[in-house]
Coordinates of C-alpha atoms in Angstrom, one line a residue:
X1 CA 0.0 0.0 0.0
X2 CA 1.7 3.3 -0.7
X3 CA 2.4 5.5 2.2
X4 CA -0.1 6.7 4.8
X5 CA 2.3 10.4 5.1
X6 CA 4.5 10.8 1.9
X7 CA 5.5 14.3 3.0
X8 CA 7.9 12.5 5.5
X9 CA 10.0 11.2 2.9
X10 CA 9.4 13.5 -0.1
X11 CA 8.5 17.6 1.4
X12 CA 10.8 19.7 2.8
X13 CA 12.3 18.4 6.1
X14 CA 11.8 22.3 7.5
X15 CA 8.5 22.6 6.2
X16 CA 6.0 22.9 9.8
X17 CA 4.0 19.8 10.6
X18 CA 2.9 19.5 14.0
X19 CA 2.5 22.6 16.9
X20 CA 1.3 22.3 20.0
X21 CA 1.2 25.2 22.5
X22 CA 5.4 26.2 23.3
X23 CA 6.5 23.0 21.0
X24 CA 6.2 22.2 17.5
X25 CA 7.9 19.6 14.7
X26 CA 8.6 20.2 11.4
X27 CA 8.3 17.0 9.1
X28 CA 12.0 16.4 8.8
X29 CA 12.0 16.3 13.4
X30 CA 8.5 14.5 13.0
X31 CA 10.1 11.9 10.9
X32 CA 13.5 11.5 13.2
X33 CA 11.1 11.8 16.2
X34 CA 9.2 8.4 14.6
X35 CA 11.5 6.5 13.5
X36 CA 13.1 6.5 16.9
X37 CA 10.1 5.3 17.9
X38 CA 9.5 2.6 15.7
X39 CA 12.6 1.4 17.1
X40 CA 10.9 0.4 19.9
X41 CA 7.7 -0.6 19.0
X42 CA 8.8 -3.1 15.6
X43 CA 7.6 -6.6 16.4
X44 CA 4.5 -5.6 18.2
X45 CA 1.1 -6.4 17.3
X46 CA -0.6 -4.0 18.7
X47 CA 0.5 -0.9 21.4
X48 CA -1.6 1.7 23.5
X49 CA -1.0 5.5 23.1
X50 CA -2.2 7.1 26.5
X51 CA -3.8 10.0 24.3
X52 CA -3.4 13.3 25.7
X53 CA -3.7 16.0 24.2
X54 CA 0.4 16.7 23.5
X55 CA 2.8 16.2 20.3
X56 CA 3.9 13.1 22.3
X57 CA 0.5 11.5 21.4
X58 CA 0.8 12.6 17.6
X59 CA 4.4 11.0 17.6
X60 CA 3.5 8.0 19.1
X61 CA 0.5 7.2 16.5
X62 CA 2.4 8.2 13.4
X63 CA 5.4 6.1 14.4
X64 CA 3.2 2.7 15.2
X65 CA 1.4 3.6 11.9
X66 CA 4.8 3.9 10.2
X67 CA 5.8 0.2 12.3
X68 CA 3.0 -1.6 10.2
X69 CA 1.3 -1.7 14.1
X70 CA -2.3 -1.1 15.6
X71 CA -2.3 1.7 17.3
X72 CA -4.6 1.6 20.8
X73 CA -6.1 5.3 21.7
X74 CA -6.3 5.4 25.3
X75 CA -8.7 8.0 26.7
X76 CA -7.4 9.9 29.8
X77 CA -10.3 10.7 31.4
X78 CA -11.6 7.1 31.2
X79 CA -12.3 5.1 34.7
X80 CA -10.4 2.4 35.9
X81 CA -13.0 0.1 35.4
X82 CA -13.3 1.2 31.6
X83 CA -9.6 1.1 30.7
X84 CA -9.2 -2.3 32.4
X85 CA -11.9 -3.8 29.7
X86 CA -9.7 -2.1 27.1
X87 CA -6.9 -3.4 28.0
X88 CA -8.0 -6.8 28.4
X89 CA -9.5 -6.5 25.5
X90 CA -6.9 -5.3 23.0
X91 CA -3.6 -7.3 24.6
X92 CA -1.3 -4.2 24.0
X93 CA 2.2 -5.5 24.2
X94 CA 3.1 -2.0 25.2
X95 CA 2.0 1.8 26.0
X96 CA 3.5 4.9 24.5
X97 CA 3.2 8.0 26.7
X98 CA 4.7 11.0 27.4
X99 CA 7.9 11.3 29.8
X100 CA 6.4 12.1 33.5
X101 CA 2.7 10.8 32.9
X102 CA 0.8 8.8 35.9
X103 CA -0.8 6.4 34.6
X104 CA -3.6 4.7 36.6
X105 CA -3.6 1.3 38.1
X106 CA -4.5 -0.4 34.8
X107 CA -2.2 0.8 32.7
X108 CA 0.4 0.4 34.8
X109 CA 0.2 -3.3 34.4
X110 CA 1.3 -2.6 30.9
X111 CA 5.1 -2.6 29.5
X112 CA 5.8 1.3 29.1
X113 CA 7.6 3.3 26.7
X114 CA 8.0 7.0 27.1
X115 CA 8.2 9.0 23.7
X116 CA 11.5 11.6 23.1
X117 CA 10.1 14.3 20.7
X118 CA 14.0 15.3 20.4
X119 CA 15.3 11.7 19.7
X120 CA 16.4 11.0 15.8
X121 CA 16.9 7.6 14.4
X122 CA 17.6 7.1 10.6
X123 CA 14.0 7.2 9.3
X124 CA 13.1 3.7 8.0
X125 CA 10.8 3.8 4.7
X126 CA 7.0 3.1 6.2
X127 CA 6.4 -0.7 6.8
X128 CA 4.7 -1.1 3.3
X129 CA 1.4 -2.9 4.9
X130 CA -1.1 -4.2 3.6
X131 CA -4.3 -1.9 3.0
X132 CA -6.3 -4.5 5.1
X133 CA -3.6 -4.2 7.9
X134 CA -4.9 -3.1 11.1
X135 CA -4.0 0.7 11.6
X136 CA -6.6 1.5 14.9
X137 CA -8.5 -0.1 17.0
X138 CA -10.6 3.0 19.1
X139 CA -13.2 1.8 21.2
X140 CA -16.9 2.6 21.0
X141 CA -18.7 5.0 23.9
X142 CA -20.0 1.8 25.0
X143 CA -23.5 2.7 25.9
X144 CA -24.9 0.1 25.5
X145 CA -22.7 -2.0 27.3
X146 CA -19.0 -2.5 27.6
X147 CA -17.1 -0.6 24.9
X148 CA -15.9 -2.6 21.7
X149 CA -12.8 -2.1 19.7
X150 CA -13.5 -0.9 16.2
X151 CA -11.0 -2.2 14.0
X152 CA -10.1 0.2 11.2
X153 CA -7.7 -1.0 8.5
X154 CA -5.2 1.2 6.8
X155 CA -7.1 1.6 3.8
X156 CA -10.6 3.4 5.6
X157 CA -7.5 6.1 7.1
X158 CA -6.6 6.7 3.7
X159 CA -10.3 6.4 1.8
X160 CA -11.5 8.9 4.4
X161 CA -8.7 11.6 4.3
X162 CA -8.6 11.3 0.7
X163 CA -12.3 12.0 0.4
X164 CA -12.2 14.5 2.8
X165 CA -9.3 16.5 0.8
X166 CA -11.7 16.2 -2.5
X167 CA -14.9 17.2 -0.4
X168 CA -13.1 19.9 1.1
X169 CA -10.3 21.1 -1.4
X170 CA -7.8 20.2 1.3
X171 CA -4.2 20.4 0.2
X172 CA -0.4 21.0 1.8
X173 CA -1.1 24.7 2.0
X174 CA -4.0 24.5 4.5
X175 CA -3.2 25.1 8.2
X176 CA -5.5 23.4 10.5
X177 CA -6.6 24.9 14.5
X178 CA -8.3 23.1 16.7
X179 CA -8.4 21.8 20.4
X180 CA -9.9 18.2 20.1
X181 CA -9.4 14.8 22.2
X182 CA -7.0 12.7 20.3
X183 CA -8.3 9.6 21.4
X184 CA -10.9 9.7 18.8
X185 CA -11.9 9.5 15.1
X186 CA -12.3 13.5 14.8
X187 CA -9.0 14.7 16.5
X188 CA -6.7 12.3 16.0
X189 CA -8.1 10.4 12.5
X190 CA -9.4 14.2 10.9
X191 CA -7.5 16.4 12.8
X192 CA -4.0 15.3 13.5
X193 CA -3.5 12.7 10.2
X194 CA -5.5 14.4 7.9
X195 CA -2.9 17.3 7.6
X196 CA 0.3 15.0 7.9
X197 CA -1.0 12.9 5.0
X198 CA -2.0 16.3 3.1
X199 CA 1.9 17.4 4.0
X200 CA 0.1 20.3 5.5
X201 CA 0.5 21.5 9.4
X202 CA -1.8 21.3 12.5
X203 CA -2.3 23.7 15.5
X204 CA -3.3 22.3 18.4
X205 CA -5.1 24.4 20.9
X206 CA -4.0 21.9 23.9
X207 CA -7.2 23.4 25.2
X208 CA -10.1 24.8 23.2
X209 CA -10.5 28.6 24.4
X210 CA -12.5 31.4 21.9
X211 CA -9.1 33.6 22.0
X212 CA -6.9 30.6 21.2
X213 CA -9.0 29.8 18.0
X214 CA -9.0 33.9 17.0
X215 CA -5.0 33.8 17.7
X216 CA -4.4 31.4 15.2
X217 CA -6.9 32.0 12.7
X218 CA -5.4 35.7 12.6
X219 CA -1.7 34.0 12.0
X220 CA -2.3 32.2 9.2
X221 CA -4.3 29.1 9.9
X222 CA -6.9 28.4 7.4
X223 CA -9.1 26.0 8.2
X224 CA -11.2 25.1 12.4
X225 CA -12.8 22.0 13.3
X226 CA -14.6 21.8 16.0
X227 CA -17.7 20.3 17.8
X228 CA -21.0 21.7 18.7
X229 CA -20.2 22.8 22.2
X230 CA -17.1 24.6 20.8
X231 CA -19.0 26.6 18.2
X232 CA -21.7 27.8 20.9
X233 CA -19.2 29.3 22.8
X234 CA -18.0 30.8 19.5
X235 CA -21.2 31.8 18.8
X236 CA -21.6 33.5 22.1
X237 CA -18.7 35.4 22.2
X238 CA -18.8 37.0 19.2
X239 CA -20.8 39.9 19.8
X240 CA -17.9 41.1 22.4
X241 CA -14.8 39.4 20.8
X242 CA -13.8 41.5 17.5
X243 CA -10.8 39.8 16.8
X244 CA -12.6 36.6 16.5
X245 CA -15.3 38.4 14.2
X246 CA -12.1 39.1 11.7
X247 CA -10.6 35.6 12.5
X248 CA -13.8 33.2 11.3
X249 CA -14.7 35.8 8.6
X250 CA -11.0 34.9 7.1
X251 CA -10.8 31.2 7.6
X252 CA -11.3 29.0 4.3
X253 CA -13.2 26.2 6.0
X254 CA -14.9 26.2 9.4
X255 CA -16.2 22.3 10.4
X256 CA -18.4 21.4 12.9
X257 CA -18.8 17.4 13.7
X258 CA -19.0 14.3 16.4
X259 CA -22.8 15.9 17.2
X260 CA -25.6 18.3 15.3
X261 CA -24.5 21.7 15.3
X262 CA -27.8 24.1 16.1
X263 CA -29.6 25.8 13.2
X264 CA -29.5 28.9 15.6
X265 CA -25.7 28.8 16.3
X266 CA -25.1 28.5 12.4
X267 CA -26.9 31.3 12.0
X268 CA -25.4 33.3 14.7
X269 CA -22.0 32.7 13.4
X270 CA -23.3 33.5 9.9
X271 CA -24.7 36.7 10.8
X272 CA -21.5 38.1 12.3
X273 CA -19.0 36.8 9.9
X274 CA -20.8 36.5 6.6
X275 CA -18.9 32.8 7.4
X276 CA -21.2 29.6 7.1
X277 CA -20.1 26.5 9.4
X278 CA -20.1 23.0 7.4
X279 CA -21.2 19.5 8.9
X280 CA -20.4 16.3 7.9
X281 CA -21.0 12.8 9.5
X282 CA -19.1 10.0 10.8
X283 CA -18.9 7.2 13.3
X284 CA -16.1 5.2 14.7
X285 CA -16.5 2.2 12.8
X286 CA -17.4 3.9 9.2
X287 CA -15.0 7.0 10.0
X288 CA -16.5 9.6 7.2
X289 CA -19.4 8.9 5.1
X290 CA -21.0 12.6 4.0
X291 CA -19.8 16.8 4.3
X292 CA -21.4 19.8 2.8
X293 CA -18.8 20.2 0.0
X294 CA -16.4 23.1 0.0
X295 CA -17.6 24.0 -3.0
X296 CA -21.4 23.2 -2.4
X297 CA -24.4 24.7 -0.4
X298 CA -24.0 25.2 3.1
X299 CA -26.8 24.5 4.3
X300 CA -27.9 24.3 8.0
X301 CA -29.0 21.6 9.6
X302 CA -27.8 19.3 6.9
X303 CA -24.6 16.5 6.7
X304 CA -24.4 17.0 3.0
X305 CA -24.0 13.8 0.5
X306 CA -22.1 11.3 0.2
X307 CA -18.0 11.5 0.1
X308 CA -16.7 9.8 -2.8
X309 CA -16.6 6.1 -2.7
X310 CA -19.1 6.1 -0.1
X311 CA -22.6 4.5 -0.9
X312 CA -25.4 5.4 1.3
X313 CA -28.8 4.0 1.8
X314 CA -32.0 4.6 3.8
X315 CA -34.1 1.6 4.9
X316 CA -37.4 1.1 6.5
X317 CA -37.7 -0.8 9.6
X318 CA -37.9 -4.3 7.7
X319 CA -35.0 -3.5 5.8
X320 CA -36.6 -2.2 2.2
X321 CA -34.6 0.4 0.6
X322 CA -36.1 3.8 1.2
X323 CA -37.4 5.0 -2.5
X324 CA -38.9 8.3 -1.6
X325 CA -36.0 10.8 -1.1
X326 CA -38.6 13.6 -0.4
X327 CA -37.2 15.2 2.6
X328 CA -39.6 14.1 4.8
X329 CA -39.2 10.2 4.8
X330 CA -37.5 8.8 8.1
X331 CA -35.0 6.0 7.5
X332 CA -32.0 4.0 9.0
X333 CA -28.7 5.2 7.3
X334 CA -26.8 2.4 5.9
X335 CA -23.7 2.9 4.3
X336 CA -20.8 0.7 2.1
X337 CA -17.2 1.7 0.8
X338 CA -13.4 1.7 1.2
X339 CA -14.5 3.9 4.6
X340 CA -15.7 0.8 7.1
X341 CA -14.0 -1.0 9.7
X342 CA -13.5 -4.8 9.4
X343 CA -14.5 -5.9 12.7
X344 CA -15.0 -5.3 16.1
X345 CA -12.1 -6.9 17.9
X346 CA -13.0 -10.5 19.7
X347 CA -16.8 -10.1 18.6
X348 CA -17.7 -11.9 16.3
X349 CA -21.3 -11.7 16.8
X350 CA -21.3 -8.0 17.1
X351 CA -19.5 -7.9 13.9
X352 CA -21.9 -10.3 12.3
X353 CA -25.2 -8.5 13.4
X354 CA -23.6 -4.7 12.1
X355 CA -23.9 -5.9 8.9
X356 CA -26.3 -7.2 6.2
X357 CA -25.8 -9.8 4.1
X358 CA -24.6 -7.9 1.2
X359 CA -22.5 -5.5 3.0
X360 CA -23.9 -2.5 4.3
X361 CA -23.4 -1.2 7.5
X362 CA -26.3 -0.3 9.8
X363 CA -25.6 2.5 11.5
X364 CA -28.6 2.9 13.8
X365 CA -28.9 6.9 13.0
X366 CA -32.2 7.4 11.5
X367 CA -32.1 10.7 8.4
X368 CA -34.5 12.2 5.6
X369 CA -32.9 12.6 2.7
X370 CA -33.4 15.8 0.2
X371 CA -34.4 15.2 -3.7
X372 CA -30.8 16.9 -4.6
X373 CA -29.0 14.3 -2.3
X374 CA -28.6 15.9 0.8
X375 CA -28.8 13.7 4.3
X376 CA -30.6 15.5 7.4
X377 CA -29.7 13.2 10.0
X378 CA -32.7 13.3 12.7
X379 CA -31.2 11.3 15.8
X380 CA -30.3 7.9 16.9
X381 CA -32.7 4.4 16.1
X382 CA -32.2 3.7 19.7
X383 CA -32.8 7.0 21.3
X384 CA -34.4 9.6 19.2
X385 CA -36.6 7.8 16.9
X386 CA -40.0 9.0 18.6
X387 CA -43.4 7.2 17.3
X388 CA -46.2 9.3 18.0
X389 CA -49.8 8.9 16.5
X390 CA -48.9 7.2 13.4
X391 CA -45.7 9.0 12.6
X392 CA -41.7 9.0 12.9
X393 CA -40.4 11.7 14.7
X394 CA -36.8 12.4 14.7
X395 CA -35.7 14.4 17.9
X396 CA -33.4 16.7 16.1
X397 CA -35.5 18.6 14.4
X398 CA -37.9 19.2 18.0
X399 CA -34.9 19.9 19.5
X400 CA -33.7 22.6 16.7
X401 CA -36.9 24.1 16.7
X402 CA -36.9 24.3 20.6
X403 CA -33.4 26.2 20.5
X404 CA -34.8 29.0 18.3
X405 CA -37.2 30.3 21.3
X406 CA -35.2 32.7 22.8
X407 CA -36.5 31.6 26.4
X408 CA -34.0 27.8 25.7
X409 CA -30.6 27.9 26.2
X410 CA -30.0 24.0 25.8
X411 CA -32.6 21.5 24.5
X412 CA -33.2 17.3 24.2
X413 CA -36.2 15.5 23.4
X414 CA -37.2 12.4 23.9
X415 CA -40.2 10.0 24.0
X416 CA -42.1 8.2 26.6
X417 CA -44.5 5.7 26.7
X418 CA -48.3 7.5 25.8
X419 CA -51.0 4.9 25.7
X420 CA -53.0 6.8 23.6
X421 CA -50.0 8.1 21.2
X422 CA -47.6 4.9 21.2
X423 CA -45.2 7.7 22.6
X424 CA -45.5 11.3 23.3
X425 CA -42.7 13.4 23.2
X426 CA -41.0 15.2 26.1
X427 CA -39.0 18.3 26.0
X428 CA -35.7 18.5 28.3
X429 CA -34.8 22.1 29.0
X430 CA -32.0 24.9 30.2
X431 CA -33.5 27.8 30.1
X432 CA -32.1 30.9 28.9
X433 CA -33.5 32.6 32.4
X434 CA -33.5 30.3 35.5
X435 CA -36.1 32.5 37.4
X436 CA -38.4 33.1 33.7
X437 CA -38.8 29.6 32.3
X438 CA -40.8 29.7 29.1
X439 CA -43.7 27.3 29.8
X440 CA -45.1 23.8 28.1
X441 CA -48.2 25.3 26.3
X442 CA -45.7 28.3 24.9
X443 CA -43.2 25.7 23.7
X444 CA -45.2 23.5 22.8
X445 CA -46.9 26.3 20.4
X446 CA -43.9 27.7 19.1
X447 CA -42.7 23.8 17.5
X448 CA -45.9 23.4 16.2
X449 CA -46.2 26.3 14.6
X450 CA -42.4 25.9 12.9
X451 CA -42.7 22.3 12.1
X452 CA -46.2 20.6 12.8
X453 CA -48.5 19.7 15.8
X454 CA -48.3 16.0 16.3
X455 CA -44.3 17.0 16.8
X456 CA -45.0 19.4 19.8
X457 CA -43.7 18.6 23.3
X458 CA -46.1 17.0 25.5
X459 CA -44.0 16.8 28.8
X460 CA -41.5 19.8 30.0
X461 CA -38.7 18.5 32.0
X462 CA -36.5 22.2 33.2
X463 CA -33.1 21.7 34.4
X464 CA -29.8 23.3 35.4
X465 CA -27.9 21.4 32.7
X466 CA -28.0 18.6 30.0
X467 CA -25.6 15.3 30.8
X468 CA -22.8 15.6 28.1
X469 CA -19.9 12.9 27.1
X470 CA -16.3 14.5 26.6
X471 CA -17.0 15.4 23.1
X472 CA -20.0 17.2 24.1
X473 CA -23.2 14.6 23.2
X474 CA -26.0 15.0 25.1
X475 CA -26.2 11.6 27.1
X476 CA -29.9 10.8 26.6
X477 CA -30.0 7.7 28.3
X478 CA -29.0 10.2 31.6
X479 CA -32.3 11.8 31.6
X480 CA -34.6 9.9 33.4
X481 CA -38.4 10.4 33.1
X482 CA -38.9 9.5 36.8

């Protein structure tokens, strides 16, 4: 398989790849950095990164990429508990981390090897792997039980990235911000590989902060990515933040993902930098499968269409193809291409029921699709499909509506049992005042009104915040209707 990064062998050795706050690479340190590190890791089936947010993390992946050896992301804020099923799960013969960091009981169990950004070793050409080689194995949120380990083979790294650079008209010159986890498909897969394998450089926020993203928009930085949580705090701040006004209104590309991004923060954002936000959507085990092009309609609300190679599919719930794409039609997404993973590790019945017989991976997220191609992506199967009198509801659309009232600062929705309805839907709320709450019947008329009334809230839950994961998804199964 050709390389994963040519730009270590063949750009400039001085041209900038990697900065995190006070330290940066260039490719030609990058490579030395790896190769010492490969080194170390060569006859290893598989090794765990402990994946903080640091250049030592970014080091350690590209060298065990380079080794021809699956790569482990190990999330620091995981429990105890959690990490001890990874680990048991995914055998790592050893953990790369950086000089000085405690690792918990677990992990501790587990050979080390600290990473030396300064070390240099001859740089070995990359381990010339096959495309169905193992490259990551990152494990699922796991809510519905433990996590599992999503294998993804070299080939879905470089399908994705590759798609992504023709979606997005990514090249060498672009100059990527952001300050994402790395232990996960967006930061580390998008946002740390996608520029090394473009030959292009990353800036990494080490922390996500409104003046850190205006900083290095204003120096030269071309393109943000960020998730939902990230771009309301953008969205808030720029009404008193100028410099940040000037900084999105300059950047080629600004990328929201890992969650919906609000119709009212996109047009916030729009409004004071003339700038629209793109989505697209992915998942662990299928990394990308759709973006608003670069050079398409941004369109709010919307995922875009399909990247190429990707084929994508909506299905009713006994498995028939979707044939209306009328924007209004609920269905599962299912999706094929160069893009999947090949299993998930030691489950083989997992693996076996995430497929159908012909290839297609069900994704459990339920979408409408629009006569031009465009996916609107309306929740999860398990958690925000809502039937209600006859129809399929999608959450995301109640919840959108919801954030438009000026009285919601944070929404969910979700469904209940109704024995008249089948379900009725219940509205989850922060309000935008604590001590002037907008009530039910209000709410309830304002989504009516904006989408239709069998999709108004029945039940108002208000509360002082919504449960979030680390990459700032509201935790649904958290709200409890008790």
């Amino acid at each position: 398989m050709p390389s994963l990064f040519p730009a270590l062998t063949d750009g400039p050795p001085d041209r900038p790849a990697l900065r995190f706050p006070e330290r940066a690479l260039t490719y030609g340190q990058l490579g030395a950095a790896a190769a010492a590190v490969v080194g170390g890791v060569r006859g290893a089936r598989r090794v765990a990164v402990w994946a903080t947010p640091e250049l030592e993390t970014a080091v350690a992946v590209t060298a065990g990429l380079l080794a021809g050896v699956a790569v482990v992301p190990l999330n620091p804020k995981s429990g105890e508990k959690e990490l001890g099923h990874i680990l048991a799960d995914s055998a790592p013969d050893l953990v790369l981390t950086a000089p000085g960091a405690e690792l918990p009981a677990p992990v501790r169990d587990v050979r080390r090897l600290d990473i030396d950004i300064t070390a240099t070793a001859p740089g070995p050409p990359e381990n010339a792997a096959d495309p169905e080689t193992p490259a990551l194995i990152v494990y699922t949120s796991g809510t519905t039980g433990p996590p599992k380990g999503a294998v993804i083979p070299r080939r879905a790294v470089a399908a994705t990235l590759d798609a992504l650079a023709d979606a997005w008209q990514w090249t060498g010159d672009d100059v990527l911000v952001h300050g994402l986890p790395l232990f996960h498909v967006h930061g580390l897969v998008l946002g740390i590989l996608g520029p090394l394998r473009r030959g292009g450089s990353v800036r990494h926020l080490g922390r996500f902060t409104t003046e850190g993203v205006a900083r290095e928009l204003n120096s030269g930085a071309t393109m943000l990515f960020g998730v939902p949580t990230m771009y309301h705090r953008i969205a808030e701040a720029l009404p008193t933040e100028p410099e940040l006004v000037k900084a999105l209104a300059s950047a080629r590309l600004l990328v929201s993902g890992s969650a919906a991004l609000p119709v009212h923060d996109h047009e916030r954002i729009a409004a004071a930098t003339g700038r629209r936000v793109i989505e697209r959507y992915g998942m662990t085990e299928t990394l990308m499968n759709t973006s608003v092009r670069a050079d398409g309609e941004a369109r709010p609300g919307t995922v875009g269409v399909p990247l190429p190679g990707v084929e994508l599919r909506l299905v009713e719930e006994d498995g028939s193809p979707v044939t209306s794409y009328d924007g209004e039609t609920v269905g599962e997404i299912q999706v094929r291409g160069p893009n999947l993973f090949t299993e998930y590790l030691n489950r083989p019945d997992a693996t076996a029921g995430a497929f159908t017989g012909d290839g297609w991976f069900r994704t459990g997220d339920m979408a409408v699709r629009e006569p031009d191609g465009y996916v609107r992506i309306v929740g999860r199967k398990a958690t925000d499909l809502i039937k209600s009198g006859g129809y399929k509801i999608g959450a995301g659309e109640i919840e959108n509506a919801l954030l438009e009232h000026p009285g919601v600062r944070e929404a969910a929705v979700t469904g209940e049992p109704d024995a008249d309805l089948g379900e009725r839907i219940v509205a989850w709320v922060v309000p935008a005042d604590p001590q002037s709450p907008p009530g039910l019947e209000e709410l309830a008329e304002h989504v009516a009104r904006r989408l239709a009334p069998h999709k108004r809230p029945r039940v108002l839950h208000l509360l002082d915040a919504l449960p979030r994961n680390d990459m700032g998804k509201i935790m649904k199964r958290a709200l409890s209707h008790d």
